[in-house]
Structure formats: structure tokens, C-alpha cells
mmCIF file of C-alpha atoms and ligand atoms in Angstrom:
data_model
loop_
_atom_site.group_PDB
_atom_site.id
_atom_site.type_symbol
_atom_site.label_atom_id
_atom_site.label_comp_id
_atom_site.label_asym_id
_atom_site.label_seq_id
_atom_site.Cartn_x
_atom_site.Cartn_y
_atom_site.Cartn_z
ATOM 1 C CA MET G 1147 8.208 19.275 -4.258
ATOM 2 C CA SER G 1148 7.150 15.653 -3.949
ATOM 3 C CA ALA G 1149 9.109 13.137 -1.924
ATOM 4 C CA PHE G 1150 12.428 12.019 -3.447
ATOM 5 C CA GLY G 1151 11.884 9.213 -5.925
ATOM 6 C CA SER G 1152 8.089 9.322 -6.057
ATOM 7 C CA VAL G 1153 7.771 10.841 -9.529
ATOM 8 C CA PHE G 1154 8.652 8.687 -12.534
ATOM 9 C CA MET G 1155 9.086 9.180 -16.219
ATOM 10 C CA PRO G 1156 6.206 7.388 -17.983
ATOM 11 C CA GLU G 1157 8.505 4.911 -19.793
ATOM 12 C CA MET G 1158 11.455 2.710 -18.919
ATOM 13 C CA ALA G 1159 14.000 0.610 -20.826
ATOM 14 C CA ILE G 1160 13.674 -3.134 -20.285
ATOM 15 C CA SER G 1161 15.367 -6.373 -21.319
ATOM 16 C CA TRP G 1162 14.637 -10.013 -20.373
ATOM 17 C CA PHE G 1163 17.090 -12.884 -19.928
ATOM 18 C CA ASP G 1164 15.495 -16.187 -20.992
ATOM 19 C CA GLY G 1165 18.116 -18.521 -19.601
ATOM 20 C CA SER G 1166 20.578 -18.083 -22.448
ATOM 21 C CA ASN G 1167 20.184 -14.636 -24.034
ATOM 22 C CA TRP G 1168 19.200 -11.096 -23.248
ATOM 23 C CA SER G 1169 16.342 -9.836 -25.404
ATOM 24 C CA GLU G 1170 16.734 -6.708 -27.442
ATOM 25 C CA SER G 1171 15.915 -3.817 -25.146
ATOM 26 C CA LYS G 1172 12.549 -2.132 -25.425
ATOM 27 C CA VAL G 1173 10.970 1.010 -24.118
ATOM 28 C CA VAL G 1174 7.705 0.246 -22.323
ATOM 29 C CA PRO G 1175 5.351 2.062 -19.914
ATOM 30 C CA SER G 1176 6.858 2.245 -16.415
ATOM 31 C CA ASP G 1177 3.789 0.589 -14.885
ATOM 32 C CA SER G 1178 3.812 -2.401 -17.186
ATOM 33 C CA LEU G 1179 6.129 -4.895 -15.523
ATOM 34 C CA ASN G 1180 4.533 -8.301 -15.909
ATOM 35 C CA LEU G 1181 5.712 -10.937 -13.483
ATOM 36 C CA HIS G 1182 4.492 -14.355 -12.494
ATOM 37 C CA ALA G 1183 3.449 -14.298 -8.825
ATOM 38 C CA GLY G 1184 5.905 -17.132 -8.307
ATOM 39 C CA ALA G 1185 8.838 -15.103 -9.655
ATOM 40 C CA HIS G 1186 12.073 -15.889 -7.819
ATOM 41 C CA VAL G 1187 12.600 -12.255 -6.734
ATOM 42 C CA LEU G 1188 9.240 -12.076 -4.935
ATOM 43 C CA HIS G 1189 10.123 -15.041 -2.722
ATOM 44 C CA TYR G 1190 13.879 -15.228 -2.428
ATOM 45 C CA SER G 1191 14.920 -11.603 -2.991
ATOM 46 C CA SER G 1192 17.059 -12.153 -6.070
ATOM 47 C CA THR G 1193 17.260 -8.432 -6.734
ATOM 48 C CA CYS G 1194 19.801 -5.669 -6.961
ATOM 49 C CA PHE G 1195 19.602 -2.071 -8.026
ATOM 50 C CA GLU G 1196 21.705 1.005 -8.717
ATOM 51 C CA GLY G 1197 21.324 4.716 -8.215
ATOM 52 C CA LEU G 1198 23.081 7.289 -10.377
ATOM 53 C CA LYS G 1199 22.267 10.707 -11.770
ATOM 54 C CA ALA G 1200 22.151 12.685 -14.990
ATOM 55 C CA PHE G 1201 22.711 16.441 -14.798
ATOM 56 C CA ARG G 1202 21.694 19.338 -16.989
ATOM 57 C CA HIS G 1203 24.485 21.768 -17.869
ATOM 58 C CA GLU G 1204 24.108 25.416 -18.659
ATOM 59 C CA ASP G 1205 24.618 24.817 -22.404
ATOM 60 C CA GLY G 1206 21.589 22.511 -22.334
ATOM 61 C CA SER G 1207 23.579 19.279 -22.615
ATOM 62 C CA VAL G 1208 22.877 16.356 -20.291
ATOM 63 C CA LYS G 1209 25.675 14.334 -18.679
ATOM 64 C CA ILE G 1210 25.649 11.088 -16.717
ATOM 65 C CA PHE G 1211 27.950 10.860 -13.690
ATOM 66 C CA ARG G 1212 30.312 7.876 -13.392
ATOM 67 C CA MET G 1213 27.973 5.397 -15.062
ATOM 68 C CA ASP G 1214 30.781 2.871 -15.593
ATOM 69 C CA ARG G 1215 31.187 2.531 -11.838
ATOM 70 C CA ASN G 1216 27.504 1.856 -11.244
ATOM 71 C CA ILE G 1217 27.301 -0.695 -14.027
ATOM 72 C CA ALA G 1218 30.374 -2.505 -12.743
ATOM 73 C CA ARG G 1219 28.911 -2.540 -9.242
ATOM 74 C CA MET G 1220 25.625 -3.913 -10.554
ATOM 75 C CA ALA G 1221 27.456 -6.664 -12.429
ATOM 76 C CA GLN G 1222 29.179 -7.512 -9.154
ATOM 77 C CA SER G 1223 25.928 -7.425 -7.178
ATOM 78 C CA SER G 1224 24.311 -9.706 -9.783
ATOM 79 C CA GLU G 1225 27.175 -12.150 -9.511
ATOM 80 C CA LEU G 1226 27.162 -12.207 -5.709
ATOM 81 C CA LEU G 1227 23.399 -12.877 -5.769
ATOM 82 C CA ALA G 1228 23.786 -15.642 -8.364
ATOM 83 C CA LEU G 1229 21.585 -13.722 -10.773
ATOM 84 C CA PRO G 1230 22.244 -14.208 -14.537
ATOM 85 C CA LYS G 1231 25.271 -12.320 -15.788
ATOM 86 C CA LEU G 1232 24.485 -8.742 -16.656
ATOM 87 C CA ASP G 1233 25.277 -7.585 -20.201
ATOM 88 C CA GLN G 1234 27.223 -4.464 -19.212
ATOM 89 C CA GLU G 1235 27.413 -3.023 -22.697
ATOM 90 C CA GLN G 1236 23.680 -3.384 -23.206
ATOM 91 C CA ALA G 1237 23.043 -1.903 -19.763
ATOM 92 C CA ALA G 1238 25.098 1.172 -20.651
ATOM 93 C CA GLN G 1239 23.272 1.560 -23.929
ATOM 94 C CA MET G 1240 19.869 1.224 -22.210
ATOM 95 C CA ILE G 1241 20.780 3.838 -19.595
ATOM 96 C CA THR G 1242 22.062 6.403 -22.053
ATOM 97 C CA SER G 1243 19.232 5.961 -24.503
ATOM 98 C CA ILE G 1244 16.432 6.188 -21.954
ATOM 99 C CA VAL G 1245 18.047 9.327 -20.484
ATOM 100 C CA ALA G 1246 18.351 10.749 -24.017
ATOM 101 C CA ARG G 1247 14.658 9.991 -24.600
ATOM 102 C CA PHE G 1248 13.738 12.099 -21.554
ATOM 103 C CA ALA G 1249 16.561 14.614 -21.825
ATOM 104 C CA SER G 1250 14.168 17.562 -21.849
ATOM 105 C CA ASP G 1251 12.789 16.404 -18.467
ATOM 106 C CA VAL G 1252 16.161 16.484 -16.697
ATOM 107 C CA PRO G 1253 15.765 19.239 -14.068
ATOM 108 C CA GLU G 1254 18.149 22.152 -13.732
ATOM 109 C CA PRO G 1255 20.629 22.092 -10.845
ATOM 110 C CA PRO G 1256 20.280 21.565 -7.938
ATOM 111 C CA GLY G 1257 17.821 19.050 -9.389
ATOM 112 C CA SER G 1258 18.827 16.073 -11.542
ATOM 113 C CA MET G 1259 17.458 12.915 -13.170
ATOM 114 C CA TYR G 1260 17.855 10.014 -10.791
ATOM 115 C CA ILE G 1261 18.441 6.760 -12.694
ATOM 116 C CA ARG G 1262 17.405 3.447 -11.142
ATOM 117 C CA PRO G 1263 18.666 0.351 -12.976
ATOM 118 C CA THR G 1264 17.194 -2.811 -11.439
ATOM 119 C CA HIS G 1265 17.949 -6.502 -11.990
ATOM 120 C CA ILE G 1266 15.468 -9.133 -10.722
ATOM 121 C CA GLY G 1267 15.109 -12.919 -10.845
ATOM 122 C CA THR G 1268 11.925 -13.723 -12.757
ATOM 123 C CA GLU G 1269 11.823 -17.489 -13.082
ATOM 124 C CA PRO G 1270 8.503 -18.791 -11.701
ATOM 125 C CA ALA G 1271 10.039 -21.345 -9.349
ATOM 126 C CA ILE G 1272 9.122 -21.302 -5.657
ATOM 127 C CA GLY G 1273 11.020 -24.562 -5.190
ATOM 128 C CA LYS G 1274 14.280 -22.725 -5.849
ATOM 129 C CA ALA G 1275 14.936 -21.342 -2.368
ATOM 130 C CA ALA G 1276 18.470 -22.655 -2.586
ATOM 131 C CA VAL G 1277 18.886 -22.565 -6.354
ATOM 132 C CA PRO G 1278 19.548 -19.515 -8.567
ATOM 133 C CA THR G 1279 16.925 -18.127 -10.906
ATOM 134 C CA LEU G 1280 17.596 -19.018 -14.547
ATOM 135 C CA GLU G 1281 15.615 -16.083 -15.917
ATOM 136 C CA SER G 1282 15.804 -12.420 -15.070
ATOM 137 C CA CYS G 1283 14.797 -8.922 -16.075
ATOM 138 C CA PHE G 1284 16.835 -5.755 -16.220
ATOM 139 C CA TYR G 1285 15.114 -2.391 -16.417
ATOM 140 C CA VAL G 1286 16.009 1.274 -16.098
ATOM 141 C CA LEU G 1287 13.564 3.640 -14.409
ATOM 142 C CA LEU G 1288 13.968 7.400 -14.310
ATOM 143 C CA SER G 1289 12.849 9.789 -11.591
ATOM 144 C CA PRO G 1290 13.407 13.557 -11.773
ATOM 145 C CA VAL G 1291 14.511 14.809 -8.357
ATOM 146 C CA GLY G 1292 15.021 18.138 -6.660
ATOM 147 C CA ASP G 1293 17.554 18.916 -4.007
ATOM 148 C CA TYR G 1294 17.413 15.870 -1.701
ATOM 149 C CA PHE G 1295 18.358 18.060 1.187
ATOM 150 C CA SER G 1296 16.406 21.187 0.493
ATOM 151 C CA GLY G 1297 16.135 21.182 4.285
ATOM 152 C CA GLY G 1298 19.889 20.610 4.157
ATOM 153 C CA ASP G 1299 20.728 23.373 6.507
ATOM 154 C CA ARG G 1300 20.331 21.020 9.388
ATOM 155 C CA ALA G 1301 23.062 18.609 10.404
ATOM 156 C CA LEU G 1302 21.898 15.038 10.928
ATOM 157 C CA ARG G 1303 21.595 13.068 14.164
ATOM 158 C CA LEU G 1304 22.970 9.521 14.031
ATOM 159 C CA LEU G 1305 22.367 6.767 16.551
ATOM 160 C CA ILE G 1306 25.469 4.643 16.991
ATOM 161 C CA ASP G 1307 24.547 0.965 17.121
ATOM 162 C CA ASP G 1308 27.630 -0.937 18.150
ATOM 163 C CA LYS G 1309 25.932 -4.335 18.390
ATOM 164 C CA ASN G 1310 23.829 -4.981 15.312
ATOM 165 C CA MET G 1311 24.881 -5.339 11.721
ATOM 166 C CA ARG G 1312 23.142 -3.635 8.840
ATOM 167 C CA CYS G 1313 23.276 -6.921 6.907
ATOM 168 C CA PRO G 1314 25.270 -10.154 6.882
ATOM 169 C CA PRO G 1315 28.981 -9.362 6.377
ATOM 170 C CA HIS G 1316 29.213 -11.059 2.970
ATOM 171 C CA MET G 1317 26.236 -9.033 1.667
ATOM 172 C CA GLY G 1318 27.512 -5.560 2.522
ATOM 173 C CA MET G 1319 28.853 -4.731 -0.918
ATOM 174 C CA VAL G 1320 25.703 -5.913 -2.674
ATOM 175 C CA LYS G 1321 23.078 -3.256 -3.393
ATOM 176 C CA SER G 1322 20.197 -5.588 -2.760
ATOM 177 C CA GLY G 1323 16.646 -5.039 -1.520
ATOM 178 C CA GLY G 1324 16.727 -7.334 1.473
ATOM 179 C CA ASN G 1325 19.521 -5.336 3.079
ATOM 180 C CA TYR G 1326 17.290 -2.270 3.215
ATOM 181 C CA ALA G 1327 14.230 -4.046 4.538
ATOM 182 C CA GLY G 1328 16.437 -5.509 7.244
ATOM 183 C CA ALA G 1329 17.700 -2.099 8.356
ATOM 184 C CA LEU G 1330 14.223 -0.580 8.614
ATOM 185 C CA GLN G 1331 13.209 -1.728 12.109
ATOM 186 C CA PRO G 1332 16.431 -0.511 13.788
ATOM 187 C CA THR G 1333 16.152 2.805 11.934
ATOM 188 C CA MET G 1334 12.475 3.298 12.850
ATOM 189 C CA LYS G 1335 13.276 2.519 16.473
ATOM 190 C CA ALA G 1336 16.127 5.041 16.455
ATOM 191 C CA ARG G 1337 13.756 7.683 15.086
ATOM 192 C CA ALA G 1338 11.094 6.993 17.674
ATOM 193 C CA GLU G 1339 13.397 6.691 20.695
ATOM 194 C CA PHE G 1340 16.159 9.202 19.927
ATOM 195 C CA LYS G 1341 14.812 11.423 17.138
ATOM 196 C CA ALA G 1342 17.778 10.105 15.175
ATOM 197 C CA ASP G 1343 17.763 10.511 11.389
ATOM 198 C CA GLN G 1344 19.748 7.363 10.718
ATOM 199 C CA VAL G 1345 21.525 4.514 12.462
ATOM 200 C CA LEU G 1346 25.288 4.346 12.105
ATOM 201 C CA PHE G 1347 25.971 0.614 12.123
ATOM 202 C CA CYS G 1348 29.156 -0.193 14.034
ATOM 203 C CA PRO G 1349 29.149 -3.939 14.688
ATOM 204 C CA GLY G 1350 31.661 -4.854 17.381
ATOM 205 C CA GLY G 1351 32.577 -1.158 17.680
ATOM 206 C CA ASP G 1352 33.799 -0.893 14.073
ATOM 207 C CA VAL G 1353 32.327 2.185 12.353
ATOM 208 C CA GLN G 1354 30.739 1.010 9.100
ATOM 209 C CA GLU G 1355 27.916 2.976 7.405
ATOM 210 C CA THR G 1356 24.257 3.943 7.709
ATOM 211 C CA GLY G 1357 21.304 2.282 5.982
ATOM 212 C CA ALA G 1358 22.066 3.859 2.617
ATOM 213 C CA ALA G 1359 25.113 6.111 2.850
ATOM 214 C CA ASN G 1360 28.812 5.912 3.698
ATOM 215 C CA PHE G 1361 30.300 7.647 6.739
ATOM 216 C CA LEU G 1362 33.261 10.034 6.661
ATOM 217 C CA LEU G 1363 35.005 11.666 9.625
ATOM 218 C CA ILE G 1364 36.728 14.914 8.743
ATOM 219 C CA ASP G 1365 39.295 15.941 11.342
ATOM 220 C CA GLY G 1366 41.010 19.116 10.196
ATOM 221 C CA ASP G 1367 43.035 18.178 7.165
ATOM 222 C CA GLU G 1368 42.345 14.478 7.358
ATOM 223 C CA ILE G 1369 39.422 12.342 6.223
ATOM 224 C CA ILE G 1370 39.050 9.019 7.993
ATOM 225 C CA THR G 1371 36.738 6.362 6.599
ATOM 226 C CA LYS G 1372 36.552 2.588 6.669
ATOM 227 C CA ALA G 1373 38.790 0.817 4.170
ATOM 228 C CA LEU G 1374 36.929 -1.157 1.513
ATOM 229 C CA ASP G 1375 35.969 -4.706 2.471
ATOM 230 C CA SER G 1376 33.018 -6.955 1.760
ATOM 231 C CA THR G 1377 30.955 -5.782 4.759
ATOM 232 C CA PHE G 1378 29.724 -2.444 3.418
ATOM 233 C CA LEU G 1379 28.676 -0.732 0.197
ATOM 234 C CA HIS G 1380 31.456 0.801 -1.866
ATOM 235 C CA GLY G 1381 29.945 4.169 -2.665
ATOM 236 C CA VAL G 1382 30.750 5.989 -5.867
ATOM 237 C CA THR G 1383 30.213 9.234 -3.995
ATOM 238 C CA ARG G 1384 32.652 8.085 -1.286
ATOM 239 C CA ASP G 1385 35.260 7.434 -3.941
ATOM 240 C CA SER G 1386 34.578 10.773 -5.647
ATOM 241 C CA ILE G 1387 34.817 12.745 -2.411
ATOM 242 C CA LEU G 1388 38.055 11.004 -1.425
ATOM 243 C CA THR G 1389 39.505 11.728 -4.881
ATOM 244 C CA LEU G 1390 38.559 15.409 -4.574
ATOM 245 C CA ALA G 1391 39.968 15.588 -1.053
ATOM 246 C CA ARG G 1392 43.320 14.113 -2.138
ATOM 247 C CA ASP G 1393 43.355 16.555 -5.023
ATOM 248 C CA MET G 1394 42.858 19.427 -2.552
ATOM 249 C CA GLY G 1395 45.867 18.218 -0.590
ATOM 250 C CA MET G 1396 43.941 16.618 2.231
ATOM 251 C CA LYS G 1397 45.133 13.419 3.871
ATOM 252 C CA VAL G 1398 42.824 10.476 3.236
ATOM 253 C CA SER G 1399 43.027 7.610 5.704
ATOM 254 C CA GLU G 1400 41.098 4.516 4.721
ATOM 255 C CA ARG G 1401 41.271 2.370 7.789
ATOM 256 C CA GLN G 1402 39.348 0.913 10.712
ATOM 257 C CA LEU G 1403 37.719 3.549 12.908
ATOM 258 C CA SER G 1404 36.440 2.499 16.322
ATOM 259 C CA VAL G 1405 33.460 4.020 18.072
ATOM 260 C CA ASP G 1406 35.774 5.084 20.904
ATOM 261 C CA GLU G 1407 38.095 6.938 18.536
ATOM 262 C CA LEU G 1408 35.161 8.463 16.693
ATOM 263 C CA LEU G 1409 33.604 9.852 19.895
ATOM 264 C CA GLU G 1410 36.938 11.112 21.143
ATOM 265 C CA ARG G 1411 37.758 12.914 17.904
ATOM 266 C CA ALA G 1412 34.224 14.193 17.343
ATOM 267 C CA GLY G 1413 34.395 16.358 20.455
ATOM 268 C CA LYS G 1414 37.368 18.361 19.205
ATOM 269 C CA PRO G 1415 36.667 21.810 17.797
ATOM 270 C CA GLY G 1416 36.775 21.815 14.011
ATOM 271 C CA CYS G 1417 35.902 18.156 13.695
ATOM 272 C CA GLU G 1418 33.242 17.283 11.113
ATOM 273 C CA ALA G 1419 31.387 14.201 9.979
ATOM 274 C CA ALA G 1420 29.296 13.538 6.895
ATOM 275 C CA LEU G 1421 27.315 10.914 5.002
ATOM 276 C CA SER G 1422 28.005 10.375 1.337
ATOM 277 C CA GLY G 1423 25.698 8.900 -1.319
ATOM 278 C CA THR G 1424 24.262 9.672 -4.726
ATOM 279 C CA ALA G 1425 21.021 10.991 -3.263
ATOM 280 C CA ALA G 1426 22.543 12.680 -0.216
ATOM 281 C CA VAL G 1427 25.693 13.932 -2.023
ATOM 282 C CA LEU G 1428 27.539 14.891 1.159
ATOM 283 C CA THR G 1429 25.400 15.655 4.185
ATOM 284 C CA ALA G 1430 26.705 16.938 7.483
ATOM 285 C CA VAL G 1431 26.344 14.956 10.688
ATOM 286 C CA GLY G 1432 26.035 17.165 13.760
ATOM 287 C CA THR G 1433 25.170 14.794 16.575
ATOM 288 C CA LEU G 1434 26.127 11.261 17.560
ATOM 289 C CA ILE G 1435 24.027 9.376 20.096
ATOM 290 C CA HIS G 1436 25.649 6.514 21.980
ATOM 291 C CA ASN G 1437 24.404 4.619 25.046
ATOM 292 C CA GLY G 1438 21.789 7.313 25.673
ATOM 293 C CA LYS G 1439 24.329 10.161 25.603
ATOM 294 C CA GLU G 1440 24.557 12.833 22.940
ATOM 295 C CA TYR G 1441 27.853 14.028 21.491
ATOM 296 C CA ASN G 1442 28.285 17.056 19.236
ATOM 297 C CA VAL G 1443 30.498 16.658 16.215
ATOM 298 C CA GLY G 1444 32.597 19.832 16.319
ATOM 299 C CA ASN G 1445 30.091 22.582 17.094
ATOM 300 C CA GLY G 1446 27.144 20.391 16.108
ATOM 301 C CA GLY G 1447 26.473 22.275 12.902
ATOM 302 C CA ILE G 1448 27.440 21.957 9.244
ATOM 303 C CA GLY G 1449 31.206 21.931 8.741
ATOM 304 C CA GLU G 1450 33.081 24.132 6.304
ATOM 305 C CA THR G 1451 35.086 21.322 4.789
ATOM 306 C CA THR G 1452 31.916 19.283 4.251
ATOM 307 C CA LEU G 1453 30.442 22.215 2.331
ATOM 308 C CA LYS G 1454 33.643 22.763 0.380
ATOM 309 C CA LEU G 1455 33.845 19.114 -0.723
ATOM 310 C CA ARG G 1456 30.163 19.001 -1.525
ATOM 311 C CA ARG G 1457 30.486 22.119 -3.660
ATOM 312 C CA ALA G 1458 33.518 20.744 -5.467
ATOM 313 C CA LEU G 1459 31.586 17.628 -6.401
ATOM 314 C CA ASN G 1460 28.471 19.557 -7.444
ATOM 315 C CA ASP G 1461 30.557 21.940 -9.527
ATOM 316 C CA ILE G 1462 31.888 19.044 -11.626
ATOM 317 C CA GLN G 1463 28.457 17.404 -11.858
ATOM 318 C CA TRP G 1464 26.824 20.652 -12.904
ATOM 319 C CA GLY G 1465 29.537 21.554 -15.422
ATOM 320 C CA ARG G 1466 30.705 24.569 -13.431
ATOM 321 C CA SER G 1467 34.269 23.341 -13.103
ATOM 322 C CA GLU G 1468 36.530 21.229 -15.252
ATOM 323 C CA ASP G 1469 35.732 17.495 -15.352
ATOM 324 C CA LYS G 1470 39.372 16.763 -14.569
ATOM 325 C CA PHE G 1471 38.829 13.120 -13.619
ATOM 326 C CA GLY G 1472 36.692 12.283 -16.646
ATOM 327 C CA TRP G 1473 33.586 11.482 -14.602
ATOM 328 C CA LEU G 1474 30.920 12.797 -16.977
ATOM 329 C CA ARG G 1475 29.699 11.133 -20.094
ATOM 330 C CA ASP G 1476 27.481 12.323 -22.910
ATOM 331 C CA ILE G 1477 24.182 10.717 -23.678
HETATM 332 C C1 PLP H 1302 23.925 3.263 -2.426
HETATM 333 C C2 PLP H 1302 24.527 3.156 -1.063
HETATM 334 C C3 PLP H 1302 25.615 3.946 -0.644
HETATM 335 C C4 PLP H 1302 26.141 5.084 -1.465
HETATM 336 O O1 PLP H 1302 26.623 4.704 -2.690
HETATM 337 P P1 PLP H 1302 26.781 5.778 -3.857
HETATM 338 O O2 PLP H 1302 27.381 4.998 -4.959
HETATM 339 O O3 PLP H 1302 27.660 6.840 -3.333
HETATM 340 O O4 PLP H 1302 25.415 6.278 -4.165
HETATM 341 C C5 PLP H 1302 26.188 3.701 0.573
HETATM 342 N N1 PLP H 1302 25.715 2.745 1.383
HETATM 343 C C6 PLP H 1302 24.658 1.980 1.037
HETATM 344 C C7 PLP H 1302 24.200 0.928 1.959
HETATM 345 C C8 PLP H 1302 24.042 2.180 -0.182
HETATM 346 O O5 PLP H 1302 22.969 1.443 -0.513
#
């Protein structure tokens, strides 16, 4: 299996904003994006993206998971980046129709079709470092993916960074390219020095998230995770897992979690931690590394509750249990 996200469907849906209107959407080859080298996005990072999935069910139908959430988040990202206003209705139509076009390429579970809507500032204007782009482009790329964690029998190692931020606090809830480039050096350093898989950013000792996934602490019957604010990305998977947990009768505490409390709780038997995200679904965290010391979370392996919640989510996505929250939509 090739690396996640490195295989693309040959065509994508695309629409251009000319300063006043969005063009009618078109389907074009995925390698045919024509940009002026002075395009705003290439200089001033006026870009945001989304990640969602379409799943194949046993009856052959294809369903998209919580698309409304991703489109709303992209509209918000666009606004916070001063990109032109996204046409949400058109975006929804472009996503469903490009998935329908490639419906026969949607892999069987545990695979899926990863959908990557992207919105970029295209105005050729290198003098606009402090001025928004007037023109933009919205496109929807598709990438069939396997099980992101086919090696998912290993719990992750996270380096706790209690000094640095993943991104500026007002950019946390924006799914924008620059935030990821900025988190690369700390993450590479954590890999090289501590064999860590990811950095858990905890500025000022406040547990936030990793480079591309939300963090959940599962202590017995209770899930503890940071309450929504502007400093981190509001994951659709996070929301889905919390909804499922409440439905199972678990206690969900959305509140501040300090590094001290995290390390103290992590050591208790039965404690679990996990990362949530569209690609990762729910992935167990087995080890926390802080100030050169390693701490097991619970027994350091994959927790039962993590597996149970992950399965509950997958069962809905794959059509194996009732879609009781109305999360799936037809193409
Ligand atoms: C995309 C992303 C997540 C997870 O969001 P989902 O909607 O669950 O995929 C979490 N944190 C960051 C920084 C992200 O980019």
C-alpha cells in the first residue's frame, strides 16, 4: 500500500472566484492547476483545506461522513484568513458530484475515499502582503486510502512540549497550510531525539493537540479533553467520539487539562489516551515523554475503551450499525 494521500483520482472538481462571482464548477485533470507565480497563496499563505471521507457500504452504496461540518469549518477558515467567501452550497454539490463520479473507486472498509477540498488565494499580487486576495480557487481532490494505521497495533509515543505553540493562538481553529509547516521542525526534532511519533503541544502547561489530531484522555468512565476555544482545531472526529461516548453513558469533561494532571492521571492503571482525526480515526497513545522522562499511559498499550469507541465510529461509517445521529449522506 502506498503512503497515505499519495494516490489521486485523475480528475478534480474546480471553481474560480473572479472578485465577484464563483464560476460554474468544472471537472478537470488533477494535475492541471494553472496559477500565476505571483499568486497570493504562494507568497502569503492564503490557503485552507479540509479532510473528510466517503465510505463504501456492503450494499454497494457510498456515503459521505459529516460533510456539513467540514464545509462549515472551511467557510470559517476562509473567513478567518480573509479569503473570498466560500459558496457552501456549491462546495457541497462539488464534493458529492466528484465522489459520485469516482464512486466505483471508493475502497472497501477499512479503506475509504479521502476528500480534500482546498481554497487558495490566486490573485497575482505580491504587493498584497497585508491585503486580502480578491480572487481565489476552490477545488476538491480525491485520494483513495487504506487503513491509515495498518500498523495500528502499536500505541503512539508523544513528546510533551510545554513551551512552544503549534501556531499563533488566533490561528488554531483555522485548517491552514502555514500551521503545518510551522509544526514540522519541532516534530522532526522530537522524532530524532526521542523517537516520538508526534509532539503534544501544551503551551504554558495547557494540553492542546498534536500537529494534526486532537488529544483525548480516557480515565475509566470519563473522557477529558480541552474545551473548544480559538487556539486549536475543532475536530469533527473529536465531536463524533464525544457524542458516542456520551451515548454510551460515559462522562465527557471538556475543560482545561494541565500537563501535571495529565502525567498524574496517566500513571493510573486503566488510564488511556488517544488522538482523534479523520485520517487517524482514534489512535492509542501509549507513552508520554516529558523533560527527558518517559511515562506509560496505563499499561503503555492500546486501551480497551479506545478500541471500543473507535469501533463504534467505524461501525456507523461503514454502515454496520444504525446511523442514529444522521452523520451519513448519500452522494
Ligand atoms: C484536521 C485536524 C484535526 C482533526 O480534525 P478532524 O475533523 O477530526 O479530522 C485536529 N487537529 C488539527 C491540527 C487538524 O489539522
